[in-house]
Coordinates of C-alpha atoms in Angstrom, one line a residue:
X209 CA 41.2 7.4 -1.2
X210 CA 41.6 4.5 1.4
X211 CA 39.1 1.8 0.9
X212 CA 37.7 0.3 4.1
X213 CA 35.0 -2.0 4.9
X214 CA 33.4 -3.2 8.4
X215 CA 32.4 -6.7 9.3
X216 CA 29.8 -6.8 12.0
X217 CA 27.2 -4.0 12.2
X218 CA 26.0 -4.5 15.9
X219 CA 26.1 -1.9 18.4
X220 CA 30.0 -1.2 18.2
X221 CA 30.1 -2.0 14.4
X222 CA 27.6 0.7 13.8
X223 CA 30.0 3.2 15.3
X224 CA 32.9 2.0 12.9
X225 CA 30.5 2.5 10.1
X226 CA 29.5 6.0 11.2
X227 CA 33.1 7.2 11.8
X228 CA 34.5 5.7 8.6
X229 CA 31.6 7.3 6.7
X230 CA 32.6 10.7 8.0
X231 CA 36.4 10.4 7.7
X232 CA 38.3 12.5 5.0
X233 CA 40.3 10.6 2.7
X234 CA 38.5 7.4 3.4
X235 CA 35.8 5.6 1.3
X236 CA 33.4 3.3 3.1
X237 CA 33.4 0.7 0.4
X238 CA 31.4 -1.9 2.1
X239 CA 29.8 -3.4 5.2
X240 CA 29.0 -6.9 5.9
X241 CA 26.8 -8.7 8.4
X242 CA 24.8 -11.9 8.8
X243 CA 21.6 -9.9 9.4
X244 CA 20.5 -9.1 5.7
X245 CA 17.8 -6.6 6.7
X246 CA 20.2 -4.6 9.0
X247 CA 23.1 -4.5 6.6
X248 CA 20.7 -3.5 3.7
X249 CA 19.3 -0.7 5.8
X250 CA 22.6 0.5 6.9
X251 CA 24.2 0.3 3.4
X252 CA 21.3 2.7 2.3
X253 CA 21.9 5.0 5.2
X254 CA 25.5 5.2 4.8
X255 CA 25.7 5.3 1.1
X256 CA 27.8 2.1 0.7
X257 CA 27.5 -1.4 -0.5
X258 CA 26.0 -4.1 1.9
X259 CA 26.9 -7.8 2.0
X260 CA 25.9 -11.0 4.0
X261 CA 29.2 -12.7 3.0
X262 CA 32.2 -10.9 3.9
X263 CA 34.3 -12.8 1.3
X264 CA 32.2 -11.1 -1.4
X265 CA 33.1 -7.6 0.0
X266 CA 36.9 -8.3 -0.2
X267 CA 36.4 -8.2 -4.0
X268 CA 35.6 -4.6 -3.8
X269 CA 39.3 -3.6 -3.8
X270 CA 39.5 -2.8 -0.1
X271 CA 42.6 -1.7 1.8
X272 CA 41.6 -2.3 5.3
X273 CA 38.7 -3.7 7.3
X274 CA 37.5 -3.5 10.9
X275 CA 36.4 -6.8 12.4
X276 CA 33.5 -6.3 14.9
X277 CA 32.1 -9.8 15.3
X278 CA 31.7 -11.9 18.2
X279 CA 35.0 -12.9 20.0
X280 CA 34.9 -16.5 19.0
X281 CA 34.5 -15.6 15.5
X282 CA 37.7 -13.2 15.3
X283 CA 40.3 -15.8 14.3
X284 CA 38.5 -17.0 11.2
X285 CA 37.3 -13.6 9.9
X286 CA 40.9 -12.0 10.6
X287 CA 42.8 -14.9 9.0
X288 CA 40.4 -14.5 6.0
X289 CA 40.9 -10.8 5.8
X290 CA 44.7 -11.1 6.0
X291 CA 44.7 -13.8 3.2
X292 CA 42.8 -11.4 1.0
X293 CA 45.6 -8.9 1.5
X294 CA 43.9 -6.5 3.8
X295 CA 45.3 -4.5 7.0
X296 CA 43.0 -5.5 9.8
X297 CA 41.6 -3.7 13.2
X298 CA 40.1 -6.2 15.3
X299 CA 37.9 -5.3 18.3
X300 CA 39.2 -6.5 21.7
X301 CA 39.8 -9.0 23.0
X302 CA 42.0 -10.2 20.2
X303 CA 40.7 -13.6 20.2
X304 CA 39.0 -16.4 22.3
X305 CA 42.1 -18.4 22.9
X306 CA 45.8 -17.7 23.0
X307 CA 46.5 -20.3 20.3
X308 CA 44.1 -18.4 18.1
X309 CA 45.9 -15.0 18.8
X310 CA 49.2 -16.5 18.0
X311 CA 47.8 -17.6 14.6
X312 CA 46.4 -14.2 13.8
X313 CA 49.7 -12.6 14.8
X314 CA 51.8 -14.9 12.7
X315 CA 49.4 -14.6 9.8
X316 CA 49.9 -10.8 9.8
X317 CA 53.5 -10.9 10.0
X318 CA 53.5 -13.5 7.2
X319 CA 51.2 -11.2 5.1
X320 CA 53.2 -8.0 5.9
X321 CA 50.0 -6.4 7.0
X322 CA 48.8 -4.4 9.9
X323 CA 47.0 -6.2 12.9
X324 CA 45.6 -3.8 15.4
X325 CA 43.5 -4.6 18.4
X326 CA 40.8 -2.2 19.3
X327 CA 41.9 -1.4 23.0
X328 CA 39.8 1.9 22.7
X329 CA 40.7 3.3 26.0
X330 CA 44.3 3.8 25.0
X331 CA 42.8 6.4 22.7
X332 CA 40.9 8.2 25.5
X333 CA 42.2 11.8 25.7
X334 CA 42.3 11.5 29.6
X335 CA 44.5 8.1 29.5
X336 CA 46.9 9.9 26.7
X337 CA 47.3 12.8 29.2
X338 CA 47.8 10.6 32.2
X339 CA 50.4 8.6 30.3
X340 CA 52.4 11.8 29.5
X341 CA 51.9 12.8 33.2
X342 CA 53.3 9.6 34.5
X343 CA 56.0 9.5 32.0
X344 CA 57.2 13.1 33.1
X345 CA 57.6 11.7 36.5
X346 CA 55.2 14.5 38.1
X347 CA 53.8 11.7 40.4
X348 CA 57.1 10.3 41.0
X349 CA 57.5 6.6 41.2
X350 CA 53.9 5.1 40.6
X351 CA 53.5 2.0 42.8
X352 CA 49.8 1.4 42.5
X353 CA 47.0 1.8 39.8
X354 CA 43.4 0.9 40.7
X355 CA 40.4 1.0 38.5
X356 CA 36.5 0.6 38.8
X357 CA 34.6 -0.3 35.5
X358 CA 31.2 -1.3 36.7
X359 CA 27.6 -0.9 35.7
X360 CA 24.5 -2.8 34.5
X361 CA 24.4 -6.0 32.6
X362 CA 24.1 -5.6 28.7
X363 CA 22.0 -8.7 27.5
X364 CA 23.9 -8.6 24.1
X365 CA 26.9 -10.0 25.7
X366 CA 26.5 -13.8 25.8
X367 CA 29.7 -15.3 24.8
X368 CA 32.2 -14.0 27.5
X369 CA 31.9 -13.0 31.1
X370 CA 32.7 -9.5 32.6
X371 CA 36.6 -10.0 32.7
X372 CA 36.9 -10.6 29.0
X373 CA 34.2 -8.1 28.1
X374 CA 35.1 -4.9 30.1
X375 CA 37.8 -6.0 32.7
X376 CA 40.1 -6.4 30.0
X377 CA 40.1 -2.7 29.2
X378 CA 41.7 -1.9 32.4
X379 CA 44.1 -4.8 32.4
X380 CA 45.6 -3.2 29.2
X381 CA 45.6 0.3 30.4
X382 CA 47.4 -0.6 33.7
X383 CA 49.9 -2.4 31.8
X384 CA 50.2 0.5 29.5
X385 CA 50.6 3.2 32.0
X386 CA 53.3 1.3 33.8
X387 CA 55.0 0.3 30.6
X388 CA 55.4 -3.2 32.1
X389 CA 53.8 -6.7 31.5
X390 CA 51.8 -8.3 34.2
X391 CA 53.8 -11.2 36.0
X392 CA 51.1 -12.5 38.4
X393 CA 47.4 -12.4 38.9
X394 CA 45.0 -13.3 41.5
X395 CA 41.0 -12.9 41.3
X396 CA 38.0 -13.3 43.2
X397 CA 34.9 -13.7 41.1
X398 CA 31.5 -15.2 40.6
X399 CA 28.6 -15.8 38.3
X400 CA 25.2 -14.7 40.0
X401 CA 23.2 -13.3 37.0
X402 CA 25.2 -14.5 33.9
X403 CA 26.5 -18.0 32.7
X404 CA 29.9 -16.4 33.0
X405 CA 31.6 -14.6 35.8
X406 CA 29.5 -11.2 36.3
X407 CA 31.6 -9.5 39.1
X408 CA 35.4 -9.7 39.7
X409 CA 38.1 -8.2 41.7
X410 CA 41.7 -8.9 40.1
X411 CA 45.0 -8.0 41.7
X412 CA 47.9 -7.7 39.3
X413 CA 51.5 -7.7 40.1
X414 CA 54.3 -6.3 37.8
X415 CA 58.0 -7.0 38.7
X416 CA 57.2 -7.6 42.3
X417 CA 56.6 -4.1 43.5
X418 CA 54.1 -2.4 41.1
X419 CA 50.4 -3.2 41.8
X420 CA 47.4 -3.0 39.7
X421 CA 43.6 -3.6 41.1
X422 CA 40.7 -3.9 38.7
X423 CA 37.2 -4.0 40.1
X424 CA 34.4 -4.8 37.6
X425 CA 30.9 -5.9 37.6
X426 CA 27.5 -6.1 35.8
X427 CA 25.6 -5.6 39.1
X428 CA 26.0 -1.8 39.7
X429 CA 23.0 -0.2 38.5
X430 CA 24.9 2.9 37.1
X431 CA 28.0 3.1 35.0
X432 CA 31.3 4.1 36.6
X433 CA 34.6 4.3 34.7
X434 CA 37.4 5.6 36.9
X435 CA 41.2 5.1 37.6
X436 CA 43.5 6.2 40.6
X437 CA 47.3 6.1 40.0
X438 CA 49.4 6.5 43.3
X439 CA 52.9 7.8 43.2
X440 CA 55.3 8.7 45.8
X441 CA 54.9 12.4 45.0
X442 CA 51.2 12.6 44.4
X443 CA 48.0 10.9 43.2
X444 CA 46.1 11.1 39.8
X445 CA 42.4 10.5 39.6
X446 CA 41.0 9.8 36.2
X447 CA 37.4 9.7 34.7
X448 CA 37.3 7.7 31.6
X449 CA 33.6 9.1 30.8
X450 CA 34.2 12.8 31.7
X451 CA 37.8 12.5 30.2
X452 CA 39.3 14.4 33.2
X453 CA 42.3 14.1 35.2
X454 CA 43.2 15.7 38.4
X455 CA 46.6 15.6 40.3
X456 CA 46.8 16.0 44.1
X457 CA 49.9 16.5 45.9
X458 CA 50.9 17.9 49.5
X459 CA 50.2 21.4 48.4
X460 CA 47.9 21.6 45.3
X461 CA 45.1 20.0 43.4
X462 CA 45.5 20.5 39.7
X463 CA 43.2 19.8 36.8
X464 CA 44.9 18.7 33.6
X465 CA 43.9 20.5 30.4
X466 CA 42.4 18.1 28.1
X467 CA 40.6 18.5 24.9
X468 CA 37.7 16.1 24.7
X469 CA 37.3 13.8 21.6
X470 CA 35.6 10.6 20.8
X471 CA 38.2 7.6 21.6
X472 CA 36.8 5.4 18.8
X473 CA 37.3 8.3 16.2
X474 CA 40.8 8.7 17.5
X475 CA 41.4 4.8 17.4
X476 CA 40.3 4.5 13.6
X477 CA 42.2 7.5 12.6
X478 CA 45.2 6.2 14.0
X479 CA 44.5 2.9 12.2
X480 CA 44.3 4.6 8.9
X481 CA 47.4 6.7 9.6
X482 CA 49.4 3.4 10.5
X483 CA 48.3 2.1 7.0
X484 CA 48.9 5.3 5.2
X485 CA 52.4 5.9 6.8
X486 CA 53.7 2.3 7.5
X487 CA 54.1 2.9 11.1
X488 CA 53.4 0.3 13.8
X489 CA 50.2 0.6 15.7
X490 CA 49.9 1.7 19.3
X491 CA 47.9 -1.4 20.0
X492 CA 49.7 -4.2 18.2
X493 CA 48.8 -7.9 18.3
X494 CA 51.1 -8.7 20.9
X495 CA 49.7 -6.1 23.3
X496 CA 46.3 -7.7 22.6
X497 CA 47.5 -11.1 23.3
X498 CA 49.1 -10.0 26.6
X499 CA 45.7 -8.5 27.8
X500 CA 44.0 -11.6 26.7
X501 CA 46.6 -13.8 28.7
X502 CA 46.1 -11.7 31.8
X503 CA 42.4 -11.8 31.6
X504 CA 42.4 -15.5 31.2
X505 CA 44.9 -15.9 33.9
X506 CA 42.4 -13.9 36.2
X507 CA 39.4 -16.5 35.1
X508 CA 41.6 -19.4 35.8
X509 CA 42.7 -17.8 39.3
X510 CA 39.2 -17.4 40.5
X511 CA 38.1 -21.0 39.3
X512 CA 41.4 -22.5 40.8
X513 CA 41.2 -20.3 43.9
X514 CA 45.1 -19.6 43.5
X515 CA 47.8 -17.1 42.3
X516 CA 48.4 -17.6 38.7
X517 CA 51.9 -16.8 37.1
X518 CA 51.7 -15.1 33.5

């Protein structure tokens, strides 16, 4: 049995707890949160041990841990977990600064442990299918990928703006689908209902001829999560929520066959499999750092009103 723990039992952390508790070959050995009442209630619900100090949980003989705490706390919690000899899955974004991301990546290398970043959309069956289709060149050369990730503001998000909270998903996915790093960023954004930016339009450039466009906000009253990939042979329309992909070309409209599944479950199963087999995670620390670097460049771009080189 692989013994795992979860640090942070808020909205997302609760889902980590639930999925680990249901996984075969995995024992949910402990959960930790600063909210004592919540962690005690969840420990009873999921038949595990609850801790308000995660360092005490490390003494339970864990193999791996999910870190699902506010972004500003990622560095210290991850470093403590790695020092305790644990493999770590940290939720996106990897850290609050590039310097802290580097510290985490280097600590994982030094410890010889896995550092995986929770870019959950990479494990969405629709994204997996679209990546296969792009790599098979069914769309021909892809020259533009655009996304819309919009919806109402969630009051629990207080430490970052919309770019780092949800826009970073599509920054990562666009880079992943192209198989290329972002070179330049230009963004227009503003803060109207939040202390950080709450709406943004971001243009990404890769190798001078490949474009990405991310539209994101907390102003739209309903949730939309969609992506369009334009190639010289056809266009693909992806819906993250419905987990669908449609290919349109000059003669046909084809709907890809996709078996729906929960992206977070896929992600956590991959994390456990990496630990069990020793293979590298699909979303490594360097990938997480690149997504963070581009997101921070987008913030800098709208603040300074200029193109930023990554």
